Coordinates of C-alpha atoms and ligand atoms in Angstrom, one line a residue:
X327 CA 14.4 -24.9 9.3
X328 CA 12.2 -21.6 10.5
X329 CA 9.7 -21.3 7.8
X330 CA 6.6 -19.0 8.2
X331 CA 4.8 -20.8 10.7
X332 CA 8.0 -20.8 13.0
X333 CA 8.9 -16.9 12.6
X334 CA 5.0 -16.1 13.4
X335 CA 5.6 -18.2 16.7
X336 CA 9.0 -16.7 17.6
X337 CA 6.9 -13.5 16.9
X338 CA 4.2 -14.3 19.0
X339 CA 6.8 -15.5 22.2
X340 CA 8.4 -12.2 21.5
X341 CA 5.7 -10.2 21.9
X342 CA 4.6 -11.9 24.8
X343 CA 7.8 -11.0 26.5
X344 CA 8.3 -7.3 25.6
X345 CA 5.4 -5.5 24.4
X346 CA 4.0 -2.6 26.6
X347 CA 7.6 -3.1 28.6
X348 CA 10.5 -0.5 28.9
X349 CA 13.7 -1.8 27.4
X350 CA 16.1 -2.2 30.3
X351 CA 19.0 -3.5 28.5
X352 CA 20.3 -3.7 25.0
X353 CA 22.8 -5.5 23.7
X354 CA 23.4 -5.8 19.8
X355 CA 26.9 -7.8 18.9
X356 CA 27.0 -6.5 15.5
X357 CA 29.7 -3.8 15.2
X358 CA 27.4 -1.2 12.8
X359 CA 24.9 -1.1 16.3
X360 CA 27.4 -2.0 18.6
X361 CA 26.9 1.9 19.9
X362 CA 23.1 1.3 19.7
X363 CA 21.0 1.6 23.0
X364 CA 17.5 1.5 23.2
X365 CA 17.4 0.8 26.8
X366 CA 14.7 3.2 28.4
X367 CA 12.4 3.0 25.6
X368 CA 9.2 1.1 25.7
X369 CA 8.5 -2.4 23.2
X370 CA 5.1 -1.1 21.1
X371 CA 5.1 -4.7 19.0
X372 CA 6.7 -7.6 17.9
X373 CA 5.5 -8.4 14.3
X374 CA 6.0 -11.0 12.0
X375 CA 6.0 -10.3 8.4
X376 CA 6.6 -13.3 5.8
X377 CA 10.0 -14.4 7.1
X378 CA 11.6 -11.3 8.4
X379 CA 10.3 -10.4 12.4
X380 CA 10.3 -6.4 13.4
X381 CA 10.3 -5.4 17.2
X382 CA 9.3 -2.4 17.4
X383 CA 10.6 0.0 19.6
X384 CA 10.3 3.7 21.1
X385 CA 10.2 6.4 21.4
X386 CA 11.5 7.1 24.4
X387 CA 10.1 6.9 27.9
X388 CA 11.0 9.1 30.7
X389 CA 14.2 7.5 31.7
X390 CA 16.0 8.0 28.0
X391 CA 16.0 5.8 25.2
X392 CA 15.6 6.3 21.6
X393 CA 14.4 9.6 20.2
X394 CA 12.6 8.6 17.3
X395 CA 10.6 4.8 16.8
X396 CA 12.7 2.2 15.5
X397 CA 12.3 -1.4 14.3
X398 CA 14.8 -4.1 15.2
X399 CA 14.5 -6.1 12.2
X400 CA 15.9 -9.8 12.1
X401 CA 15.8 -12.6 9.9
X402 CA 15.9 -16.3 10.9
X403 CA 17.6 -17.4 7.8
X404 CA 18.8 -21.4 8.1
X405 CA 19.8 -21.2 12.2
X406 CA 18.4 -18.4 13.4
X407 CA 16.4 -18.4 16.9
X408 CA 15.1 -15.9 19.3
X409 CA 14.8 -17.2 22.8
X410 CA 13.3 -15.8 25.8
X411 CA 14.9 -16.4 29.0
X412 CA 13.8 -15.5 32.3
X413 CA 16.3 -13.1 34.1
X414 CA 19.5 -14.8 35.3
X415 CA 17.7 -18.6 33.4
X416 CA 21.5 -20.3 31.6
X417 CA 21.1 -19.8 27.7
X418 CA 20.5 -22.7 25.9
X419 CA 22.5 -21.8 23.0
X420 CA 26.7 -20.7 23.1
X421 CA 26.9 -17.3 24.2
X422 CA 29.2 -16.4 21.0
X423 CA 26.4 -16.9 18.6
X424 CA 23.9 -14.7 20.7
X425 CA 23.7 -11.6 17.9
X426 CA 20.9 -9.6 20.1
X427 CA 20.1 -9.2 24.1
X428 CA 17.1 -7.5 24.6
X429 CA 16.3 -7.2 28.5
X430 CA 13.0 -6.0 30.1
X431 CA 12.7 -6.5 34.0
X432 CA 12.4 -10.4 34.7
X433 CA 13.2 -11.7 31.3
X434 CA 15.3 -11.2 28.3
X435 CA 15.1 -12.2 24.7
X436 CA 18.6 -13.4 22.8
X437 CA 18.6 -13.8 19.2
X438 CA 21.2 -16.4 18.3
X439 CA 22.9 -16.6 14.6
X440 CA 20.1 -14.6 13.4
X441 CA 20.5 -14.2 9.2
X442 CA 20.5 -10.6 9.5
X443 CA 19.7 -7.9 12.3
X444 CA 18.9 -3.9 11.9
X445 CA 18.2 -1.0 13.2
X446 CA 15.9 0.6 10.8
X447 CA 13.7 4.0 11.6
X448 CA 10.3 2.4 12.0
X449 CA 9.4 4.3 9.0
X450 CA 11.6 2.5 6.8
X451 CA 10.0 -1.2 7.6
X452 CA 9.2 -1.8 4.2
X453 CA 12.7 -1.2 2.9
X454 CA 14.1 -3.6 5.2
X455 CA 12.3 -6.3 4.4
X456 CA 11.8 -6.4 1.1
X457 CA 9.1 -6.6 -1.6
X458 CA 6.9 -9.1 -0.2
X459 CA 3.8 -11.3 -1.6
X460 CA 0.9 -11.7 0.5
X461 CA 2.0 -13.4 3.9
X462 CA 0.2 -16.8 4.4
X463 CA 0.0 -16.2 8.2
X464 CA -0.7 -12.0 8.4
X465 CA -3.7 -10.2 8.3
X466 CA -2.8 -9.0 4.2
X467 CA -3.1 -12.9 3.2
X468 CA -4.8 -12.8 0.1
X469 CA -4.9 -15.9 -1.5
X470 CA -6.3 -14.8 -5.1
X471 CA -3.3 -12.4 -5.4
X472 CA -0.9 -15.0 -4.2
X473 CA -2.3 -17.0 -7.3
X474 CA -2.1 -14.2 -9.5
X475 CA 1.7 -13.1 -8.6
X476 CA 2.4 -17.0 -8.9
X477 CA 1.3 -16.6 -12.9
X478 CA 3.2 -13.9 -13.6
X479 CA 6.2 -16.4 -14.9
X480 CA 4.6 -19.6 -16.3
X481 CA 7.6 -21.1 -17.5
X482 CA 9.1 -21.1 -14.1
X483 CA 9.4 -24.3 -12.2
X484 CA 6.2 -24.1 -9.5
X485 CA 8.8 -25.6 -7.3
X486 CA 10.9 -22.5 -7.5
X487 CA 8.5 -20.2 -7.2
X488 CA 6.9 -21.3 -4.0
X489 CA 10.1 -20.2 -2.8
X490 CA 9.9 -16.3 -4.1
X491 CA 8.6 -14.5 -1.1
X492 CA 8.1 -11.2 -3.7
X493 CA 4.7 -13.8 -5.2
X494 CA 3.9 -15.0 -1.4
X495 CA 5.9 -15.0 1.8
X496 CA 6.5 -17.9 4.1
X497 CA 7.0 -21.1 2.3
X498 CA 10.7 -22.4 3.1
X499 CA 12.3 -25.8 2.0
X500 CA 10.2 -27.9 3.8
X501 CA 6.6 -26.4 2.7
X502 CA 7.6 -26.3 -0.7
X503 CA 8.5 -29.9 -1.3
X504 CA 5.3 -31.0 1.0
X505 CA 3.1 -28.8 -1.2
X506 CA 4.4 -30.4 -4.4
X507 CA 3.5 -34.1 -3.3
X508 CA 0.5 -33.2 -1.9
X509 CA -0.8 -31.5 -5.2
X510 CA 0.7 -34.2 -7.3
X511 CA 3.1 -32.3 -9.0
X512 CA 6.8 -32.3 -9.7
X513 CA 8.6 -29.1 -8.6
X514 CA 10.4 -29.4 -11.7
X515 CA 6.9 -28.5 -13.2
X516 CA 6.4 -25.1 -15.0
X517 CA 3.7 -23.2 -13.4
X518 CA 1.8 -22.7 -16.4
X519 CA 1.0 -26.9 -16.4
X520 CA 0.7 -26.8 -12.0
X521 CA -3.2 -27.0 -12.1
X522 CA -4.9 -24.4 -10.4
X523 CA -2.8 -21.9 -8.5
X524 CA -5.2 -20.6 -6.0
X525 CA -5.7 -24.1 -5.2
X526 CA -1.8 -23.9 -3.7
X527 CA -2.4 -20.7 -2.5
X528 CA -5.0 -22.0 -0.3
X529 CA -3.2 -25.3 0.8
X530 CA -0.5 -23.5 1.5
X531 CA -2.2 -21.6 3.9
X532 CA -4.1 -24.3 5.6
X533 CA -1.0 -25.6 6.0
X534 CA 1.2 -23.4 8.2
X535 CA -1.8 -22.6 10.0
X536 CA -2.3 -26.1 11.2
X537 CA 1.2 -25.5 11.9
X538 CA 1.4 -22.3 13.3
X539 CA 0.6 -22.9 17.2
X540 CA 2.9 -26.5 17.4
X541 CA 6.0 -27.3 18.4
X542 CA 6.8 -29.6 15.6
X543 CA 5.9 -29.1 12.4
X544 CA 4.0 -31.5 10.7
X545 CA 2.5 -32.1 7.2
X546 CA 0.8 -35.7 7.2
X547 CA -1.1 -34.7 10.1
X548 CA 1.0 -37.4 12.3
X549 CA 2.8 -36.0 15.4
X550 CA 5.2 -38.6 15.4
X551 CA 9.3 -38.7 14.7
X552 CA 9.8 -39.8 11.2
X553 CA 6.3 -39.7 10.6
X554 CA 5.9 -35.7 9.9
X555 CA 6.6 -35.5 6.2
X556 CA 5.5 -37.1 3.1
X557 CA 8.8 -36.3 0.8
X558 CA 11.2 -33.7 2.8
X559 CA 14.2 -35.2 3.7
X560 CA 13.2 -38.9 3.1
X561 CA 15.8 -39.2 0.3
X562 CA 15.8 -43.0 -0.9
X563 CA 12.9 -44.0 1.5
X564 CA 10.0 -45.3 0.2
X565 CA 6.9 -42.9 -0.7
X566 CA 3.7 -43.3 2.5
X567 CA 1.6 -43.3 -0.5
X568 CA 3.1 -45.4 -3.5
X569 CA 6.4 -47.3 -1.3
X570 CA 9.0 -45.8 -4.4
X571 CA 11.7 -44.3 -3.0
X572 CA 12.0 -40.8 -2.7
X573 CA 13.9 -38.6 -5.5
X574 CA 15.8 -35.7 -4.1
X575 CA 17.6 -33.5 -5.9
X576 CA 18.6 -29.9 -6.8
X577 CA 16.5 -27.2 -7.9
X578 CA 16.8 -24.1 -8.5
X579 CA 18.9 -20.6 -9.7
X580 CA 19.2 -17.9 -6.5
X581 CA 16.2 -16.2 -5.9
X582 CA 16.7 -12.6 -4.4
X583 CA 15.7 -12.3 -0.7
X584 CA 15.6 -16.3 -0.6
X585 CA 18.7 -18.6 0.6
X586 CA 20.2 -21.4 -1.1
X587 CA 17.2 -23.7 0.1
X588 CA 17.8 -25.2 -3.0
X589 CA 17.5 -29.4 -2.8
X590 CA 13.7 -30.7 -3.4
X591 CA 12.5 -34.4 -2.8
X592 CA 9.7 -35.7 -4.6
X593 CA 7.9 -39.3 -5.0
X594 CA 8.2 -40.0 -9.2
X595 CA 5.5 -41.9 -9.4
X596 CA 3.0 -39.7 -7.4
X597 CA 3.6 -36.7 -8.5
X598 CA 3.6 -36.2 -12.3
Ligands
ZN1898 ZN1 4.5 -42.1 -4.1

């Protein structure tokens, strides 16, 4: 599931691909940009910001393109995926599900079943994605206000909260139910009795760095199939810590901007 770490990769592939290069082709399959051709404009950047990534685009270059800079925004979502292909390389992904071709000589980047995808003037970034906390992998990351804006409700469950990328952005699913077991505490737990919050802040952090330049994600520090995670998705297997088996469960009302990431595992007798 593309957490932070995994949309500040994508990001990074991206802008490895396209940045300082002139658009040759465009293709977007969704039918409000289906008119929309930014080929002959030139790739300024490829940012990632909390969950949401931006390529930014234009203006134009000499042979056309877009008059004014825009943003491409996307957002991973539950099966989103940019890939970059070099030119004529088979997709590794069904072609129907490709939402975004964006071609530069010798390679071309496909977004398949991204979450969302826009067009936005590059002025109007901030609109697009959202109010968002401080992002645990961007150069704003500011872990004292994370704790603070994680406060500002202390009868919310922690474990819920984690998840509310307005407080801090880039903790999915996976990160949340890690973080919980590896402070001790039940997500169910109001943030008011979580312990110190810049202490989460700052694991958090340490956390999707570690996992920032990897392939697989991992939280116990083992690279190793079933070996990656103390509590996520080990429903009914015993705990690495305690051998109880693992709760999982449901938590959680809709939080705007985050999607129904809403079962939690936890370890009953570790985490308190
Ligand atoms: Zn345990």
């Amino acid at each position: 599931m593309p957490e932070g770490d995994t949309v500040h990769r994508t990001a990074g592939r991206l802008r490895e691909a396209l940045a300082g290069r002139m658009l040759t082709g465009c293709d977007l399959r969704v039918p409000r940009y289906a008119t929309v051709d930014l080929s002959g404009s030139l790739v300024d950047d490829v940012v990632a910001r909390g969950k949401h990534i931006l390529i930014r685009v234009g203006p134009r270059g000499a042979d056309g393109g877009t008059a004014r800079p825009v943003s491409v925004h996307s957002h991973l979502k539950m099966e989103g995926r940019w890939d970059v292909y070099r030119a004529g390389e088979r997709w590794r992904r069904p072609a129907h599900t490709a939402r975004a071709v964006l071609r530069v000589d010798g390679a071309e980047a496909v977004g398949f079943s991204l979450g969302a995808l826009d067009v936005v003037a590059r002025a109007d970034e901030d609109d697009a994605v959202g109010p968002l906390g401080p992002d645990l992998l961007g150069p704003d990351w500011d872990p004292a206000r994370a704790a603070a804006n994680l406060a500002t409700d202390p009868t919310r469950p922690v474990g819920l909260a984690l998840l509310d990328q307005r407080l801090l952005a880039g903790i999915g699913n996976e990160y949340r139910s890690e973080l919980c077991f590896l402070r001790g505490v039940l997500p169910q737990t109001p943030v008011s009795q979580a312990g110190d919050l810049r202490a989460w802040a700052d694991l958090a952090h340490r956390l999707l760095l570690v996992n920032r330049d990897s392939v697989r994600r991992t939280t116990t520090g083992v690279d190793r199939d079933g070996a990656r995670t103390w509590v996520y998705d080990r429903g009914r297997r015993p705990c690495r810590r305690c051998g109880t088996p693992i709760r999982v469960g449901r938590l959680g009302e809709p939080i705007s901007g985050v999607d129904a990431e809403r079962t939690v595992w936890w370890c009953p007798t570790c985490q308190r």
